[in-house]
Amino acid sequence: MSLKETGPSIAVVGVTGAVGQEFLSVLSDRDFPYRSIKMLASKRSAGRRITFEDNDYVVEELTPESFAGVDIALFSAGGSISREFGPIAVERGTIVVDNSSAFRMDEKVPLVIPEVNPEAMANIKVGKGKGALIANPNCSTIICLMAATPLHRRAKVLRMVVSTYQAASGAGAAAMDELELQTREVLEGKPPTCKIFNQQYAFNIFSHNASVLPNGYNEEEMKMVKETRKIWNDKDVKVTATCIRVPVMRAHAESVNLQFESPLDEDTARDILKNAPGVVVIDDRESNRFPTPLEVSNKDDVAVGRIRQDLSQDGNQGLDIFICGDQIRKGAALNAIQIAEMLL
Amino acid sequence: MSLKETGPSIAVVGVTGAVGQEFLSVLSDRDFPYRSIKMLASKRSAGRRITFEDNDYVVEELTPESFAGVDIALFSAGGSISREFGPIAVERGTIVVDNSSAFRMDEKVPLVIPEVNPEAMANIKVGKGKGALIANPNCSTIICLMAATPLHRRAKVLRMVVSTYQAASGAGAAAMDELELQTREVLEGKPPTCKIFNQQYAFNIFSHNASVLPNGYNEEEMKMVKETRKIWNDKDVKVTATCIRVPVMRAHAESVNLQFESPLDEDTARDILKNAPGVVVIDDRESNRFPTPLEVSNKDDVAVGRIRQDLSQDGNQGLDIFICGDQIRKGAALNAIQIAEMLL
């Protein structure tokens, strides 16, 4: 495939990271139309060569000048890079789709899951000559809301209790490497190398490594609480979350208990989910086949199963569900590129 | 250490299994007084030699005659063996502490966690010449209630939402071996051997392998629901659980959301848990140090952390906590031997 003749001029910021690499893979898979593409990263990675869709690129150092003539920039280089270069890009007329948490809770910035709240970015389009920021939600939030939203639309979620089973990929490619290295070391009876995380990850689980806030929640958990309210445009929805890392490579799982305003029986819920875009139902009780992180790895769809009426709530007011989604794909790169597609 | 001169005559049924071996280890660690000990197992394992506390034993085949003169029998050989040989042992005057699920919900059989409901077995003692059955609860139930009960006593739990992170050990020693084997295979790029579980366990998580019932809960989850009601002697307590296996060797973790009748603030809860027998609090927000399965492996105490006021409930009516406990030890062998100690 060669460069397209029409389409926007795009840039990938943080192209050498796990999500950056996935941006390229998803752009290609979806045959995203672009006129030109810039590969941007830190000075340290500048000069590296990348072959993409039969063309050779040299990774360029990210500078304010990088955005000249760029219509859409996909950012995944961490919050501080986004805070510094996001506004610079917008000033130069670029629409930034930002995968960091830098702008997610900024009232002026839409926080978008295309299947959930496309209306939040309805006024932002390429070709108007105006820059803008759009934030990609946290991976755990995206995966949760992909399944919870279709049910919320039907019966209104009043409260969600979430426990996550999060993969190494959420902490980047180096964390995935560390999990593999540690596992080899432990199997050989050696002490595990702990650089990315401060404790053994192989054959272990631990509370998410995000900073813990004074209220006892960690930042990952508070993202789920706050982003859900913003994405659903519902200040009253009650969410609590416990975020845990498990020794899995690249897909997250979430056990979600839902309390609804209106009754919702499990069969109706299953039907709703079967018809939800970007969702696949895997819910075979007889053969004990339900979603697993391995099964959704490198897949676009979020998988939902264990759909059952919550015995601890009266009158069909509650459901338990179990969700798995690829953290790098729908949890990050795919969602951002779906946002970019809506800009065209 | 040699045989004690006083103390009961005991038998270990299923002595070659993971829990059976742990029975021996815990008996020794706690210097349990016994006059004699019989090593019992299936015909297949009969004849194997075991050295225990400096004495050599030959594993004997379990038969109805095995219980002659046995005061206490510790069973961990699966439900069908318990159903067949439990009543036979009781008839011969033996007190059976059974680790299977066979008798747990039998109204006449006490279901006991010594720190929680010792009163349920108050009338059963060695030396009365009367056999009896006492059931050891499910491992996930024990670990959950060790932490939840002290809080329940203070503020009355109305509802619990539990998500588990369960280790391989719950499925026995062969499952632990399979996890290790599979992990080696996956690291070598080979397809994983799936004999115990019907899918890849290495670097993956999946819904607990227990059968799924018509209500959509699996048997492991329903154990938590029903056993909690029985142990707390509270038919109204509402429990929902989602049980998931994670690639960890021998300790379970549980994310538990609690709703109370009376307000309970997190500082009070932490103090209550610090003073609870068999519980250790690991709850250092600043250094992000909380309980992990690895840390509690081979330990007696259940560890609790992430103790925080649930933001999704008003008026301090809720808490989120995260619990880890050794599945083989407090989840099975230790609890059974603590029960045996109360019989003396």
Tab-separated table of C-alpha atoms in Angstrom, chain A residues 5-342:
chain	number	residue	atom	x	y	z
A	5	GLU	CA	-3.621	10.860	-2.516
A	6	THR	CA	-6.328	12.388	-0.412
A	7	GLY	CA	-7.003	12.302	3.305
A	8	PRO	CA	-5.502	14.255	6.155
A	9	SER	CA	-1.890	14.758	6.987
A	10	ILE	CA	-1.293	12.909	10.247
A	11	ALA	CA	1.401	12.549	12.887
A	12	VAL	CA	2.023	9.864	15.482
A	13	VAL	CA	3.613	11.225	18.645
A	14	GLY	CA	5.372	8.566	20.710
A	15	VAL	CA	5.573	6.249	17.732
A	16	THR	CA	8.203	3.970	19.264
A	17	GLY	CA	6.094	3.056	22.328
A	18	ALA	CA	3.699	0.136	22.691
A	19	VAL	CA	0.639	2.251	21.861
A	20	GLY	CA	2.526	4.202	19.170
A	21	GLN	CA	3.359	0.968	17.380
A	22	GLU	CA	-0.271	-0.121	17.736
A	23	PHE	CA	-1.407	3.185	16.188
A	24	LEU	CA	0.476	2.179	13.038
A	25	SER	CA	-0.914	-1.322	13.083
A	26	VAL	CA	-4.515	-0.097	13.477
A	27	LEU	CA	-4.105	2.643	10.840
A	28	SER	CA	-3.023	-0.036	8.430
A	29	ASP	CA	-5.673	-2.591	9.425
A	30	ARG	CA	-8.433	-0.033	8.996
A	31	ASP	CA	-6.956	1.373	5.801
A	32	PHE	CA	-7.082	4.818	7.339
A	33	PRO	CA	-6.794	7.423	4.563
A	34	TYR	CA	-3.860	9.777	5.082
A	35	ARG	CA	-2.008	12.042	2.697
A	36	SER	CA	1.164	11.948	4.723
A	37	ILE	CA	2.296	10.581	8.057
A	38	LYS	CA	5.005	11.851	10.409
A	39	MET	CA	6.713	9.580	12.902
A	40	LEU	CA	7.495	11.627	16.025
A	41	ALA	CA	9.219	10.676	19.254
A	42	SER	CA	11.684	11.943	21.810
A	43	LYS	CA	15.214	12.971	20.881
A	44	ARG	CA	16.417	9.612	22.191
A	45	SER	CA	14.438	7.710	19.545
A	46	ALA	CA	14.918	10.201	16.713
A	47	GLY	CA	16.764	8.763	13.733
A	48	ARG	CA	15.324	5.278	14.087
A	49	ARG	CA	13.906	3.860	10.889
A	50	ILE	CA	10.356	2.570	10.535
A	51	THR	CA	8.884	0.829	7.522
A	52	PHE	CA	5.152	1.376	7.322
A	53	GLU	CA	2.856	0.376	4.496
A	54	ASP	CA	5.832	-0.134	2.164
A	55	ASN	CA	7.342	3.266	2.831
A	56	ASP	CA	10.426	4.035	4.894
A	57	TYR	CA	10.312	6.720	7.538
A	58	VAL	CA	12.859	8.223	9.869
A	59	VAL	CA	11.592	8.966	13.359
A	60	GLU	CA	11.801	12.714	13.889
A	61	GLU	CA	12.340	14.515	17.152
A	62	LEU	CA	9.157	16.090	18.458
A	63	THR	CA	9.444	19.905	18.345
A	64	PRO	CA	6.881	22.708	18.078
A	65	GLU	CA	7.633	22.841	14.356
A	66	SER	CA	6.625	19.198	13.926
A	67	PHE	CA	2.972	20.154	13.590
A	68	ALA	CA	3.243	22.476	10.588
A	69	GLY	CA	0.655	21.272	8.092
A	70	VAL	CA	-0.465	18.351	10.293
A	71	ASP	CA	-4.255	17.880	10.396
A	72	ILE	CA	-4.471	15.148	13.046
A	73	ALA	CA	-1.881	14.171	15.649
A	74	LEU	CA	-2.253	10.953	17.616
A	75	PHE	CA	-0.461	11.427	20.940
A	76	SER	CA	0.722	8.617	23.183
A	77	ALA	CA	3.899	9.814	24.801
A	78	GLY	CA	2.806	10.384	28.398
A	79	GLY	CA	1.035	13.211	30.188
A	80	SER	CA	3.891	15.688	30.362
A	81	ILE	CA	4.547	15.553	26.599
A	82	SER	CA	0.832	16.016	25.977
A	83	ARG	CA	0.653	18.970	28.336
A	84	GLU	CA	3.637	20.611	26.653
A	85	PHE	CA	3.004	19.845	22.988
A	86	GLY	CA	-0.774	19.381	22.869
A	87	PRO	CA	-1.587	23.114	23.101
A	88	ILE	CA	1.266	23.953	20.695
A	89	ALA	CA	-0.205	21.589	18.110
A	90	VAL	CA	-3.699	23.000	18.573
A	91	GLU	CA	-2.354	26.526	18.078
A	92	ARG	CA	-0.924	25.412	14.731
A	93	GLY	CA	-4.352	24.139	13.645
A	94	THR	CA	-3.819	20.440	14.439
A	95	ILE	CA	-6.546	18.284	15.981
A	96	VAL	CA	-4.909	16.291	18.754
A	97	VAL	CA	-6.296	12.927	19.828
A	98	ASP	CA	-4.531	12.441	23.129
A	99	ASN	CA	-4.133	9.080	24.808
A	100	SER	CA	-2.729	10.523	28.053
A	101	SER	CA	-4.705	11.603	31.091
A	102	ALA	CA	-3.525	15.214	30.728
A	103	PHE	CA	-6.744	16.744	29.392
A	104	ARG	CA	-9.365	14.117	30.119
A	105	MET	CA	-11.073	15.990	32.902
A	106	ASP	CA	-10.696	19.418	31.225
A	107	GLU	CA	-14.250	20.682	30.743
A	108	LYS	CA	-13.450	22.100	27.324
A	109	VAL	CA	-11.994	18.831	26.030
A	110	PRO	CA	-14.322	16.075	24.805
A	111	LEU	CA	-13.597	12.658	26.316
A	112	VAL	CA	-14.810	10.178	23.740
A	113	ILE	CA	-15.579	6.546	23.161
A	114	PRO	CA	-16.994	6.581	19.619
A	115	GLU	CA	-19.599	3.859	20.360
A	116	VAL	CA	-20.677	5.672	23.536
A	117	ASN	CA	-20.640	9.456	23.197
A	118	PRO	CA	-19.754	10.535	19.644
A	119	GLU	CA	-21.945	13.624	20.142
A	120	ALA	CA	-19.313	15.105	22.470
A	121	MET	CA	-17.040	15.827	19.498
A	122	ALA	CA	-19.705	16.551	16.898
A	123	ASN	CA	-18.367	20.015	16.083
A	124	ILE	CA	-14.757	19.031	15.544
A	125	LYS	CA	-13.796	18.208	11.952
A	126	VAL	CA	-10.701	18.235	9.807
A	127	GLY	CA	-10.785	20.898	7.119
A	128	LYS	CA	-12.200	23.689	9.257
A	129	GLY	CA	-8.646	24.902	9.782
A	130	LYS	CA	-9.145	24.866	13.537
A	131	GLY	CA	-7.087	22.919	16.036
A	132	ALA	CA	-8.709	21.076	18.929
A	133	LEU	CA	-8.008	18.603	21.685
A	134	ILE	CA	-9.909	15.349	22.084
A	135	ALA	CA	-9.058	13.003	24.922
A	136	ASN	CA	-9.008	9.231	24.724
A	137	PRO	CA	-10.333	7.790	28.003
A	138	ASN	CA	-8.366	5.517	30.307
A	139	CYS	CA	-8.155	1.951	29.035
A	140	SER	CA	-10.084	0.450	31.972
A	141	THR	CA	-12.829	3.031	31.553
A	142	ILE	CA	-13.182	2.352	27.827
A	143	ILE	CA	-13.381	-1.418	28.297
A	144	CYS	CA	-15.897	-1.116	31.124
A	145	LEU	CA	-18.151	1.393	29.373
A	146	MET	CA	-18.197	-0.497	26.082
A	147	ALA	CA	-20.248	-3.133	27.902
A	148	ALA	CA	-21.959	-1.036	30.564
A	149	THR	CA	-23.252	1.714	28.276
A	150	PRO	CA	-25.735	-0.324	26.211
A	151	LEU	CA	-27.218	-1.568	29.504
A	152	HIS	CA	-27.125	1.937	30.978
A	153	ARG	CA	-29.117	3.236	28.013
A	154	ARG	CA	-31.819	0.692	28.699
A	155	ALA	CA	-32.095	0.641	32.487
A	156	LYS	CA	-29.907	3.518	33.789
A	157	VAL	CA	-26.969	2.480	35.911
A	158	LEU	CA	-27.155	3.987	39.388
A	159	ARG	CA	-24.049	2.331	40.810
A	160	MET	CA	-21.151	0.214	39.553
A	161	VAL	CA	-18.700	-1.805	41.630
A	162	VAL	CA	-15.677	-2.710	39.510
A	163	SER	CA	-12.688	-4.944	40.212
A	164	THR	CA	-10.059	-5.039	37.486
A	165	TYR	CA	-7.551	-7.643	36.354
A	166	GLN	CA	-5.071	-5.480	34.449
A	167	ALA	CA	-2.347	-6.568	32.070
A	168	ALA	CA	1.304	-5.554	31.936
A	169	SER	CA	0.781	-3.575	28.716
A	170	GLY	CA	-0.930	-0.750	30.597
A	171	ALA	CA	2.489	0.113	32.005
A	172	GLY	CA	4.120	-0.020	28.558
A	173	ALA	CA	6.310	-2.329	26.535
A	174	ALA	CA	9.045	-2.348	29.187
A	175	ALA	CA	6.578	-3.734	31.741
A	176	MET	CA	5.629	-6.538	29.366
A	177	ASP	CA	9.319	-7.333	28.942
A	178	GLU	CA	9.809	-7.281	32.706
A	179	LEU	CA	6.941	-9.709	33.258
A	180	GLU	CA	8.496	-12.110	30.761
A	181	LEU	CA	11.999	-11.709	32.194
A	182	GLN	CA	10.773	-12.156	35.780
A	183	THR	CA	8.827	-15.250	34.846
A	184	ARG	CA	11.927	-16.828	33.320
A	185	GLU	CA	13.957	-15.875	36.381
A	186	VAL	CA	11.435	-17.285	38.855
A	187	LEU	CA	11.209	-20.544	36.909
A	188	GLU	CA	14.991	-20.778	37.074
A	189	GLY	CA	14.951	-20.146	40.810
A	190	LYS	CA	16.574	-16.734	40.452
A	191	PRO	CA	15.451	-13.543	42.179
A	192	PRO	CA	13.223	-11.516	39.834
A	193	THR	CA	14.423	-8.246	38.297
A	194	CYS	CA	12.174	-5.439	39.580
A	195	LYS	CA	12.745	-2.219	37.635
A	196	ILE	CA	9.359	-1.090	36.364
A	197	PHE	CA	7.409	-2.377	39.351
A	198	ASN	CA	8.733	-2.409	42.888
A	199	GLN	CA	7.817	-6.038	43.506
A	200	GLN	CA	7.536	-9.466	41.937
A	201	TYR	CA	4.971	-9.546	39.135
A	202	ALA	CA	5.571	-13.114	37.894
A	203	PHE	CA	3.053	-15.524	39.483
A	204	ASN	CA	1.738	-12.663	41.612
A	205	ILE	CA	-0.885	-9.928	41.539
A	206	PHE	CA	-0.782	-6.530	43.207
A	207	SER	CA	-2.695	-3.328	43.661
A	208	HIS	CA	-2.272	-1.058	40.625
A	209	ASN	CA	0.981	0.892	40.736
A	210	ALA	CA	-0.680	4.313	40.244
A	211	SER	CA	-0.247	6.749	43.134
A	212	VAL	CA	-2.700	6.400	45.976
A	213	LEU	CA	-4.648	9.548	46.778
A	214	PRO	CA	-5.654	10.778	50.252
A	215	ASN	CA	-9.086	9.160	49.882
A	216	GLY	CA	-7.418	5.748	49.562
A	217	TYR	CA	-8.254	5.277	45.896
A	218	ASN	CA	-5.404	5.130	43.435
A	219	GLU	CA	-5.335	7.358	40.354
A	220	GLU	CA	-6.355	4.512	38.058
A	221	GLU	CA	-9.468	3.894	40.137
A	222	MET	CA	-10.385	7.577	40.274
A	223	LYS	CA	-10.095	7.757	36.500
A	224	MET	CA	-12.831	5.138	36.267
A	225	VAL	CA	-14.986	7.072	38.743
A	226	LYS	CA	-14.571	10.511	37.142
A	227	GLU	CA	-14.344	9.577	33.465
A	228	THR	CA	-17.520	7.500	33.668
A	229	ARG	CA	-19.409	10.538	34.960
A	230	LYS	CA	-18.024	12.743	32.189
A	231	ILE	CA	-18.537	10.266	29.342
A	232	TRP	CA	-22.081	9.456	30.433
A	233	ASN	CA	-22.719	13.117	31.215
A	234	ASP	CA	-24.190	11.929	34.504
A	235	LYS	CA	-22.801	13.539	37.637
A	236	ASP	CA	-24.826	11.274	39.869
A	237	VAL	CA	-23.681	7.854	38.733
A	238	LYS	CA	-21.902	6.150	41.601
A	239	VAL	CA	-18.783	4.178	40.803
A	240	THR	CA	-16.255	2.406	42.965
A	241	ALA	CA	-13.277	0.500	41.581
A	242	THR	CA	-10.415	-1.635	42.820
A	243	CYS	CA	-7.641	-1.877	40.252
A	244	ILE	CA	-5.285	-4.842	40.381
A	245	ARG	CA	-2.449	-5.917	38.110
A	246	VAL	CA	-2.366	-9.558	37.081
A	247	PRO	CA	0.463	-11.324	35.221
A	248	VAL	CA	-1.156	-11.157	31.797
A	249	MET	CA	0.491	-9.502	28.791
A	250	ARG	CA	-1.894	-7.199	26.968
A	251	ALA	CA	-5.599	-7.453	27.717
A	252	HIS	CA	-7.535	-6.270	30.745
A	253	ALA	CA	-10.447	-7.993	32.451
A	254	GLU	CA	-13.073	-6.441	34.707
A	255	SER	CA	-15.627	-7.909	37.065
A	256	VAL	CA	-18.500	-5.437	37.148
A	257	ASN	CA	-21.529	-5.370	39.425
A	258	LEU	CA	-24.312	-3.105	38.179
A	259	GLN	CA	-27.260	-1.581	40.014
A	260	PHE	CA	-29.999	-0.207	37.777
A	261	GLU	CA	-32.819	2.262	38.202
A	262	SER	CA	-35.187	0.060	36.174
A	263	PRO	CA	-35.341	-3.738	36.247
A	264	LEU	CA	-33.272	-5.474	33.592
A	265	ASP	CA	-33.359	-9.240	33.242
A	266	GLU	CA	-30.286	-11.161	32.151
A	267	ASP	CA	-31.759	-12.397	28.860
A	268	THR	CA	-32.625	-8.897	27.763
A	269	ALA	CA	-29.177	-7.735	28.849
A	270	ARG	CA	-27.557	-10.491	26.802
A	271	ASP	CA	-29.581	-9.534	23.739
A	272	ILE	CA	-28.692	-5.871	24.155
A	273	LEU	CA	-25.006	-6.746	24.397
A	274	LYS	CA	-25.163	-9.072	21.396
A	275	ASN	CA	-26.389	-6.145	19.342
A	276	ALA	CA	-23.988	-3.585	20.752
A	277	PRO	CA	-21.334	-2.288	18.336
A	278	GLY	CA	-17.781	-3.305	19.243
A	279	VAL	CA	-19.022	-5.893	21.739
A	280	VAL	CA	-19.024	-9.670	21.422
A	281	VAL	CA	-20.849	-11.920	23.901
A	282	ILE	CA	-19.040	-15.098	25.039
A	283	ASP	CA	-21.343	-16.638	27.594
A	284	ASP	CA	-21.552	-20.403	27.343
A	285	ARG	CA	-22.468	-21.713	30.783
A	286	GLU	CA	-22.576	-25.345	29.768
A	287	SER	CA	-19.010	-25.525	28.535
A	288	ASN	CA	-17.785	-22.892	31.013
A	289	ARG	CA	-16.594	-20.738	28.149
A	290	PHE	CA	-16.401	-17.047	28.982
A	291	PRO	CA	-14.150	-14.167	27.935
A	292	THR	CA	-10.441	-14.368	28.724
A	293	PRO	CA	-7.716	-11.758	28.208
A	294	LEU	CA	-5.810	-14.149	25.971
A	295	GLU	CA	-8.767	-14.582	23.679
A	296	VAL	CA	-9.329	-10.853	23.143
A	297	SER	CA	-5.650	-10.028	22.709
A	298	ASN	CA	-5.052	-8.287	19.374
A	299	LYS	CA	-8.810	-8.171	18.805
A	300	ASP	CA	-10.905	-5.052	18.297
A	301	ASP	CA	-14.057	-6.151	20.089
A	302	VAL	CA	-14.587	-6.095	23.823
A	303	ALA	CA	-15.901	-9.470	25.052
A	304	VAL	CA	-18.594	-9.830	27.721
A	305	GLY	CA	-19.769	-12.902	29.589
A	306	ARG	CA	-20.863	-14.243	32.975
A	307	ILE	CA	-24.012	-12.186	32.415
A	308	ARG	CA	-26.278	-13.045	35.301
A	309	GLN	CA	-28.908	-11.583	37.567
A	310	ASP	CA	-27.241	-10.365	40.750
A	311	LEU	CA	-28.614	-12.494	43.593
A	312	SER	CA	-27.818	-9.781	46.101
A	313	GLN	CA	-30.293	-7.333	44.628
A	314	ASP	CA	-34.047	-7.607	44.617
A	315	GLY	CA	-36.350	-7.417	41.631
A	316	ASN	CA	-33.926	-7.792	38.723
A	317	GLN	CA	-32.362	-4.467	39.630
A	318	GLY	CA	-28.833	-5.784	39.274
A	319	LEU	CA	-26.468	-7.737	37.060
A	320	ASP	CA	-22.980	-9.156	37.330
A	321	ILE	CA	-20.884	-9.191	34.161
A	322	PHE	CA	-17.277	-10.016	33.254
A	323	ILE	CA	-15.563	-8.012	30.514
A	324	CYS	CA	-12.274	-8.481	28.653
A	325	GLY	CA	-10.695	-6.084	26.183
A	326	ASP	CA	-7.338	-5.565	24.557
A	327	GLN	CA	-5.732	-2.747	26.513
A	328	ILE	CA	-3.495	-1.559	23.697
A	329	ARG	CA	-6.134	-1.843	21.002
A	330	LYS	CA	-9.654	-0.792	22.090
A	331	GLY	CA	-8.184	0.445	25.371
A	332	ALA	CA	-5.930	2.899	23.527
A	333	ALA	CA	-4.919	2.872	19.847
A	334	LEU	CA	-8.123	1.632	18.213
A	335	ASN	CA	-10.325	4.007	20.198
A	336	ALA	CA	-8.076	6.952	19.259
A	337	ILE	CA	-8.136	6.052	15.578
A	338	GLN	CA	-11.905	5.589	15.639
A	339	ILE	CA	-12.009	9.142	17.000
A	340	ALA	CA	-9.730	10.252	14.157
A	341	GLU	CA	-12.051	8.587	11.645
A	342	MET	CA	-14.951	10.633	12.967
